[in-house]
Amino acid sequence: MLQSASGICGPLKGRCWSCKMRRVWLLSLPFLFLGVFPSVFSKDLTSRPAVVNVGGLFTFDSPIGRVAKIAIEEAVKDVNFNSSILPGTTLAVTMQDTNCSGFLAMIQVLQLMKTDVVAILGPQSSVVAHITGLVASELKVPLLSFAATDPTLSSLEYPYFVRATQSDLNQMSAVAELVDHYSWKEVTAIYLDDDYGRNAVSALNDKLAERRCKISYKVGIPPGPVKRGEIMDVLVKVALMESRVIVLHVTPESGFMVFSVAHYLAMMGNGYVWIATDWLSSALDSASPFPSETMESLQGVLVLRQHTADSDKKRAFASRWNRLTGGSPGLNSYGLYAYDSVWLVAHALEAFFEQGGVISFSNDSRINSTEGGGLHLEEMSIFNNGPLLLKNILQTSFVGLTGPFQFNSDRCLIYPAYDIINVVGTGLRRIGYWSNYSGLSTLPPEVLYGRPPNRSTESQELYGVIWPGETLSKPRGWVFPNNGKQLRVGVPDRVSFRQFVSKVRGTENMFKGFCIDVFVAAINLLPYAVPYQLIPFGNGSENPSYTELVDLIATGFFDAAVGDIAIVTNRTRIVDFTQPYAASGLVVVAPLRKMNTGAWAFLRPFTPLMWIVTGAFFLVIGIVIWILEHRTNDDFRGPPQKQLTTILWFSFSTLFFAHRENTASTLGRIVLIIWLFVVLIINSSYTASLTSILTVQQLSSPVKGIESLIKGDEPIGYQVGSFAEHYLTEELGISKSRLIALGSPDKYARALKDGPGNGGVAALVDELPYVELFLSTQCSFRIVGPEFTKSGWGFAFPRDSPLAVDLSTAILALSENGDLQRIHDKWLLQTGCSSDSAEIESDRLHLRSFWGLFLICGIACFIALFIYFLQILHLLYHTAPAVAVSDGASSSRSRPLQRFLSLMDEKEDPSKRSKKRKVERALSESDIDINPERDNRRRQMGIQDEQQ
């Protein structure tokens, strides 16, 4: 029994043990799998849900919304169909219609948050983005907007807002560069009066200011439905402004009504410039073709469109779009960005899951603590891994339909660019591109990205534009405002020099003079009427301060200033001047006195330096001639005292061509001929100058120019109100205590005649036109020294005034046709002493007038001496052996200098020179003799003759 029992129990026990072991392995298998493949299990079983929910917020019934809805749906299909991204996971997008209402958007975003969405595509409106951005940031759900362009939607205020399109900051940079490219200075801005419009116009104002342009007038249109009468009121005000460059940044609904009313008011004609932002291009692209009456009101308009790179992928999707929609609605750039936004979420989720991200939500304690009532706010929860998904969104990089899709460090898309389009006929004509990389260009930005950035003026170019009114000529961009307001022109009420500008006696606002006639003539040349009113400036008892007059233009009290206003540096910093219509500059006027000839008048023709150099050259020539003639000419030999006397006598006698000594050497004759020519010129000049001094009345002044005034301490006069006071004290450093203000030409003359010793002035500093007029009747004064400043007179206007540019063109026309000179002769034709008003120059002869002659003579002397010394050295070389034989080798090595000097002092034997010439002649004849014996006989005879 026991054995039987034990035999039975044994197998049963074995089977039970085996079952237990199998259970242990089965229970431990999951843990083993987790230990060996933890990441695979985490990814596949935990991190990747079957469905990922994404929300969508935009206005379905809008040019952008209609396109975006289809684009998002197609993108979701493509993502879910692509097995390489989000495998095993379906991307689901729940779209809500905000109807461009911030209130509805707030409710709908709260509803979306109850469905555990991990991201929201949209919103479309910038206003809605400000509201939903706060909710998204609170619940840590990334908000990817493909259409909100408000530049103030910053990541600092809305950390979970991601702009998946271009910012209006870039668009306004493009508008500003467009305005600057065509040299317009002022624009009128019509904008939608909400966050979208106000913030964009603020960005435009900043970008224009960087280029010294500005918004001269801006007006907002209320958001929502707007009546035609309201638009007409706005455009009537715009038409009264001087700017004709209008930037329109609104919605399509109000924008088309603006163009319709503008066409009705003839504001779409010649002279106007209309620049529409990308709202118009998106509307035209999505709803083309437009009715003919609508296109007629858009002719000549410049439009911006977000640039998307041309690619096979984009063309394939456009073809697919046309098959899908039949071309209505058409595909616009916002639809492309909406499509790429879906792929951005998909790529970010793929990276999110690869990093072990888990989609989980938790309740917000702050929401649970509030009493939501029927709102059920407690159903909303925080996306726990929202920061990780946001990080992956910002780090995602791929090539989409719009081109490279990537964010920079500022959370903006890289490579912002816009197409610049001209509305012509029934279509759109692209005239160029704008990119943040290279500015305006006719080449696509993709081409320029491969080159170094170039923002030079020469590289900024666009194709020709057909402007409103069907003209190819660039509009001027402004007109004089037709608002009944007259131009307030300040005119100095002068007391002296009334020929330039003066108020007509017995009137309040009537002026006459040279400056007034020039201004009136220039105004009459303008192609438009300029109503103006001349307003006197000054008390009428003394000349006003022109600096104060210019300051009143900068402060806006005057719209312009007309008169004899000098264009100087400190004034150009605050106002703009026209082209100068009269040359001006500061000069020095001083009294003259008659110079007496005196006993030493014969020394005055030459300056002291001229006398010294001339006398030195006389001595040098004497010495050079003595050196060249000493060995061969008996006139230049003898005792040292006689030789010194000969040098002095010969050199100075050449002044009168009375030298008795003959020159025997060729070098000496060459030097003497050149020197006699120099003496002839000097003698003639001296005679002419001395004759003038002794026979013509000579005038002189102790003041020689501005330099002598700066060095001295005498009082200096200047005209009341002139900029001369500021220039003398601030620029030249002359003490203000030395300056005396003078108010009229009579006071000028009296102060100059009295002189410093009798309470007058040593000289007067004033502008050249006043001085010329003063000297035309005052013959005892002259301009001394050169004109030490260069400037001109111009009409002053506020900074960046287009009227200053047009008047400059008119002044140039007056100068070219001769009217400016005729006006000058009418008022300022000089009489009396005008022919004597030339600047005083010294009548003395200076070395600078003769240095060329002295240089030629000096070079001739140097060359002659050089050749002479070479001859001496050659002779020394050939006579050295003979000397060595006669005197011994030691003496020839010890005294070479003595031999050299001895040769120079030695008298050359004329007979020896003649014999030498005979021997040389005989030798030359023997070279052609063919009889050797006769040749030897002649050579021996020559040697015998030479020994004799």
mmCIF file with all atom_site columns, N, CA and C in Angstrom, residues 856-880:
data_model
loop_
_atom_site.group_PDB
_atom_site.id
_atom_site.type_symbol
_atom_site.label_atom_id
_atom_site.label_alt_id
_atom_site.label_comp_id
_atom_site.label_asym_id
_atom_site.label_entity_id
_atom_site.label_seq_id
_atom_site.pdbx_PDB_ins_code
_atom_site.Cartn_x
_atom_site.Cartn_y
_atom_site.Cartn_z
_atom_site.occupancy
_atom_site.B_iso_or_equiv
_atom_site.pdbx_formal_charge
_atom_site.auth_seq_id
_atom_site.auth_comp_id
_atom_site.auth_asym_id
_atom_site.auth_atom_id
_atom_site.pdbx_PDB_model_num
ATOM 1  N N  . ILE A 1 856 ? 66.309  125.803 -62.110 1.00 0.00 ? 856 ILE A N  1
ATOM 2  C CA . ILE A 1 856 ? 66.983  125.453 -63.369 1.00 0.00 ? 856 ILE A CA 1
ATOM 3  C C  . ILE A 1 856 ? 68.449  125.870 -63.328 1.00 0.00 ? 856 ILE A C  1
ATOM 4  N N  . CYS A 1 857 ? 68.675  127.066 -62.829 1.00 0.00 ? 857 CYS A N  1
ATOM 5  C CA . CYS A 1 857 ? 70.049  127.555 -62.754 1.00 0.00 ? 857 CYS A CA 1
ATOM 6  C C  . CYS A 1 857 ? 70.883  126.705 -61.798 1.00 0.00 ? 857 CYS A C  1
ATOM 7  N N  . GLY A 1 858 ? 70.308  126.335 -60.660 1.00 0.00 ? 858 GLY A N  1
ATOM 8  C CA . GLY A 1 858 ? 71.037  125.510 -59.707 1.00 0.00 ? 858 GLY A CA 1
ATOM 9  C C  . GLY A 1 858 ? 71.365  124.147 -60.270 1.00 0.00 ? 858 GLY A C  1
ATOM 10 N N  . ILE A 1 859 ? 70.426  123.529 -61.009 1.00 0.00 ? 859 ILE A N  1
ATOM 11 C CA . ILE A 1 859 ? 70.688  122.226 -61.623 1.00 0.00 ? 859 ILE A CA 1
ATOM 12 C C  . ILE A 1 859 ? 71.801  122.333 -62.659 1.00 0.00 ? 859 ILE A C  1
ATOM 13 N N  . ALA A 1 860 ? 71.803  123.419 -63.444 1.00 0.00 ? 860 ALA A N  1
ATOM 14 C CA . ALA A 1 860 ? 72.856  123.612 -64.451 1.00 0.00 ? 860 ALA A CA 1
ATOM 15 C C  . ALA A 1 860 ? 74.224  123.730 -63.786 1.00 0.00 ? 860 ALA A C  1
ATOM 16 N N  . CYS A 1 861 ? 74.291  124.471 -62.676 1.00 0.00 ? 861 CYS A N  1
ATOM 17 C CA . CYS A 1 861 ? 75.570  124.600 -61.959 1.00 0.00 ? 861 CYS A CA 1
ATOM 18 C C  . CYS A 1 861 ? 76.035  123.248 -61.433 1.00 0.00 ? 861 CYS A C  1
ATOM 19 N N  . PHE A 1 862 ? 75.132  122.478 -60.895 1.00 0.00 ? 862 PHE A N  1
ATOM 20 C CA . PHE A 1 862 ? 75.507  121.177 -60.335 1.00 0.00 ? 862 PHE A CA 1
ATOM 21 C C  . PHE A 1 862 ? 76.018  120.240 -61.431 1.00 0.00 ? 862 PHE A C  1
ATOM 22 N N  . ILE A 1 863 ? 75.328  120.186 -62.550 1.00 0.00 ? 863 ILE A N  1
ATOM 23 C CA . ILE A 1 863 ? 75.756  119.301 -63.636 1.00 0.00 ? 863 ILE A CA 1
ATOM 24 C C  . ILE A 1 863 ? 77.113  119.731 -64.181 1.00 0.00 ? 863 ILE A C  1
ATOM 25 N N  . ALA A 1 864 ? 77.313  121.056 -64.343 1.00 0.00 ? 864 ALA A N  1
ATOM 26 C CA . ALA A 1 864 ? 78.600  121.553 -64.859 1.00 0.00 ? 864 ALA A CA 1
ATOM 27 C C  . ALA A 1 864 ? 79.741  121.202 -63.918 1.00 0.00 ? 864 ALA A C  1
ATOM 28 N N  . LEU A 1 865 ? 79.552  121.390 -62.622 1.00 0.00 ? 865 LEU A N  1
ATOM 29 C CA . LEU A 1 865 ? 80.606  121.050 -61.661 1.00 0.00 ? 865 LEU A CA 1
ATOM 30 C C  . LEU A 1 865 ? 80.870  119.555 -61.651 1.00 0.00 ? 865 LEU A C  1
ATOM 31 N N  . PHE A 1 866 ? 79.819  118.760 -61.781 1.00 0.00 ? 866 PHE A N  1
ATOM 32 C CA . PHE A 1 866 ? 79.982  117.304 -61.765 1.00 0.00 ? 866 PHE A CA 1
ATOM 33 C C  . PHE A 1 866 ? 80.831  116.851 -62.959 1.00 0.00 ? 866 PHE A C  1
ATOM 34 N N  . ILE A 1 867 ? 80.518  117.387 -64.138 1.00 0.00 ? 867 ILE A N  1
ATOM 35 C CA . ILE A 1 867 ? 81.302  117.028 -65.328 1.00 0.00 ? 867 ILE A CA 1
ATOM 36 C C  . ILE A 1 867 ? 82.753  117.512 -65.191 1.00 0.00 ? 867 ILE A C  1
ATOM 37 N N  . TYR A 1 868 ? 82.936  118.697 -64.654 1.00 0.00 ? 868 TYR A N  1
ATOM 38 C CA . TYR A 1 868 ? 84.283  119.263 -64.491 1.00 0.00 ? 868 TYR A CA 1
ATOM 39 C C  . TYR A 1 868 ? 85.131  118.393 -63.561 1.00 0.00 ? 868 TYR A C  1
ATOM 40 N N  . PHE A 1 869 ? 84.566  117.971 -62.448 1.00 0.00 ? 869 PHE A N  1
ATOM 41 C CA . PHE A 1 869 ? 85.315  117.141 -61.514 1.00 0.00 ? 869 PHE A CA 1
ATOM 42 C C  . PHE A 1 869 ? 85.618  115.777 -62.116 1.00 0.00 ? 869 PHE A C  1
ATOM 43 N N  . LEU A 1 870 ? 84.732  115.243 -62.941 1.00 0.00 ? 870 LEU A N  1
ATOM 44 C CA . LEU A 1 870 ? 85.035  113.986 -63.626 1.00 0.00 ? 870 LEU A CA 1
ATOM 45 C C  . LEU A 1 870 ? 86.230  114.154 -64.557 1.00 0.00 ? 870 LEU A C  1
ATOM 46 N N  . GLN A 1 871 ? 86.291  115.300 -65.219 1.00 0.00 ? 871 GLN A N  1
ATOM 47 C CA . GLN A 1 871 ? 87.447  115.567 -66.083 1.00 0.00 ? 871 GLN A CA 1
ATOM 48 C C  . GLN A 1 871 ? 88.737  115.636 -65.282 1.00 0.00 ? 871 GLN A C  1
ATOM 49 N N  . ILE A 1 872 ? 88.684  116.289 -64.130 1.00 0.00 ? 872 ILE A N  1
ATOM 50 C CA . ILE A 1 872 ? 89.870  116.393 -63.271 1.00 0.00 ? 872 ILE A CA 1
ATOM 51 C C  . ILE A 1 872 ? 90.304  115.015 -62.793 1.00 0.00 ? 872 ILE A C  1
ATOM 52 N N  . LEU A 1 873 ? 89.351  114.184 -62.397 1.00 0.00 ? 873 LEU A N  1
ATOM 53 C CA . LEU A 1 873 ? 89.686  112.841 -61.934 1.00 0.00 ? 873 LEU A CA 1
ATOM 54 C C  . LEU A 1 873 ? 90.276  112.004 -63.057 1.00 0.00 ? 873 LEU A C  1
ATOM 55 N N  . HIS A 1 874 ? 89.735  112.168 -64.253 1.00 0.00 ? 874 HIS A N  1
ATOM 56 C CA . HIS A 1 874 ? 90.305  111.437 -65.400 1.00 0.00 ? 874 HIS A CA 1
ATOM 57 C C  . HIS A 1 874 ? 91.741  111.874 -65.662 1.00 0.00 ? 874 HIS A C  1
ATOM 58 N N  . LEU A 1 875 ? 91.984  113.166 -65.592 1.00 0.00 ? 875 LEU A N  1
ATOM 59 C CA . LEU A 1 875 ? 93.340  113.677 -65.788 1.00 0.00 ? 875 LEU A CA 1
ATOM 60 C C  . LEU A 1 875 ? 94.270  113.206 -64.681 1.00 0.00 ? 875 LEU A C  1
ATOM 61 N N  . LEU A 1 876 ? 93.789  113.187 -63.452 1.00 0.00 ? 876 LEU A N  1
ATOM 62 C CA . LEU A 1 876 ? 94.577  112.711 -62.325 1.00 0.00 ? 876 LEU A CA 1
ATOM 63 C C  . LEU A 1 876 ? 94.970  111.256 -62.513 1.00 0.00 ? 876 LEU A C  1
ATOM 64 N N  . TYR A 1 877 ? 94.086  110.463 -63.052 1.00 0.00 ? 877 TYR A N  1
ATOM 65 C CA . TYR A 1 877 ? 94.343  109.035 -63.246 1.00 0.00 ? 877 TYR A CA 1
ATOM 66 C C  . TYR A 1 877 ? 95.440  108.809 -64.276 1.00 0.00 ? 877 TYR A C  1
ATOM 67 N N  . HIS A 1 878 ? 95.424  109.618 -65.349 1.00 0.00 ? 878 HIS A N  1
ATOM 68 C CA . HIS A 1 878 ? 96.398  109.422 -66.412 1.00 0.00 ? 878 HIS A CA 1
ATOM 69 C C  . HIS A 1 878 ? 97.748  110.059 -66.097 1.00 0.00 ? 878 HIS A C  1
ATOM 70 N N  . THR A 1 879 ? 97.792  111.017 -65.220 1.00 0.00 ? 879 THR A N  1
ATOM 71 C CA . THR A 1 879 ? 99.071  111.642 -64.862 1.00 0.00 ? 879 THR A CA 1
ATOM 72 C C  . THR A 1 879 ? 99.701  111.001 -63.644 1.00 0.00 ? 879 THR A C  1
ATOM 73 N N  . ALA A 1 880 ? 98.992  110.110 -62.945 1.00 0.00 ? 880 ALA A N  1
ATOM 74 C CA . ALA A 1 880 ? 99.512  109.502 -61.718 1.00 0.00 ? 880 ALA A CA 1
ATOM 75 C C  . ALA A 1 880 ? 100.779 108.686 -61.951 1.00 0.00 ? 880 ALA A C  1
#
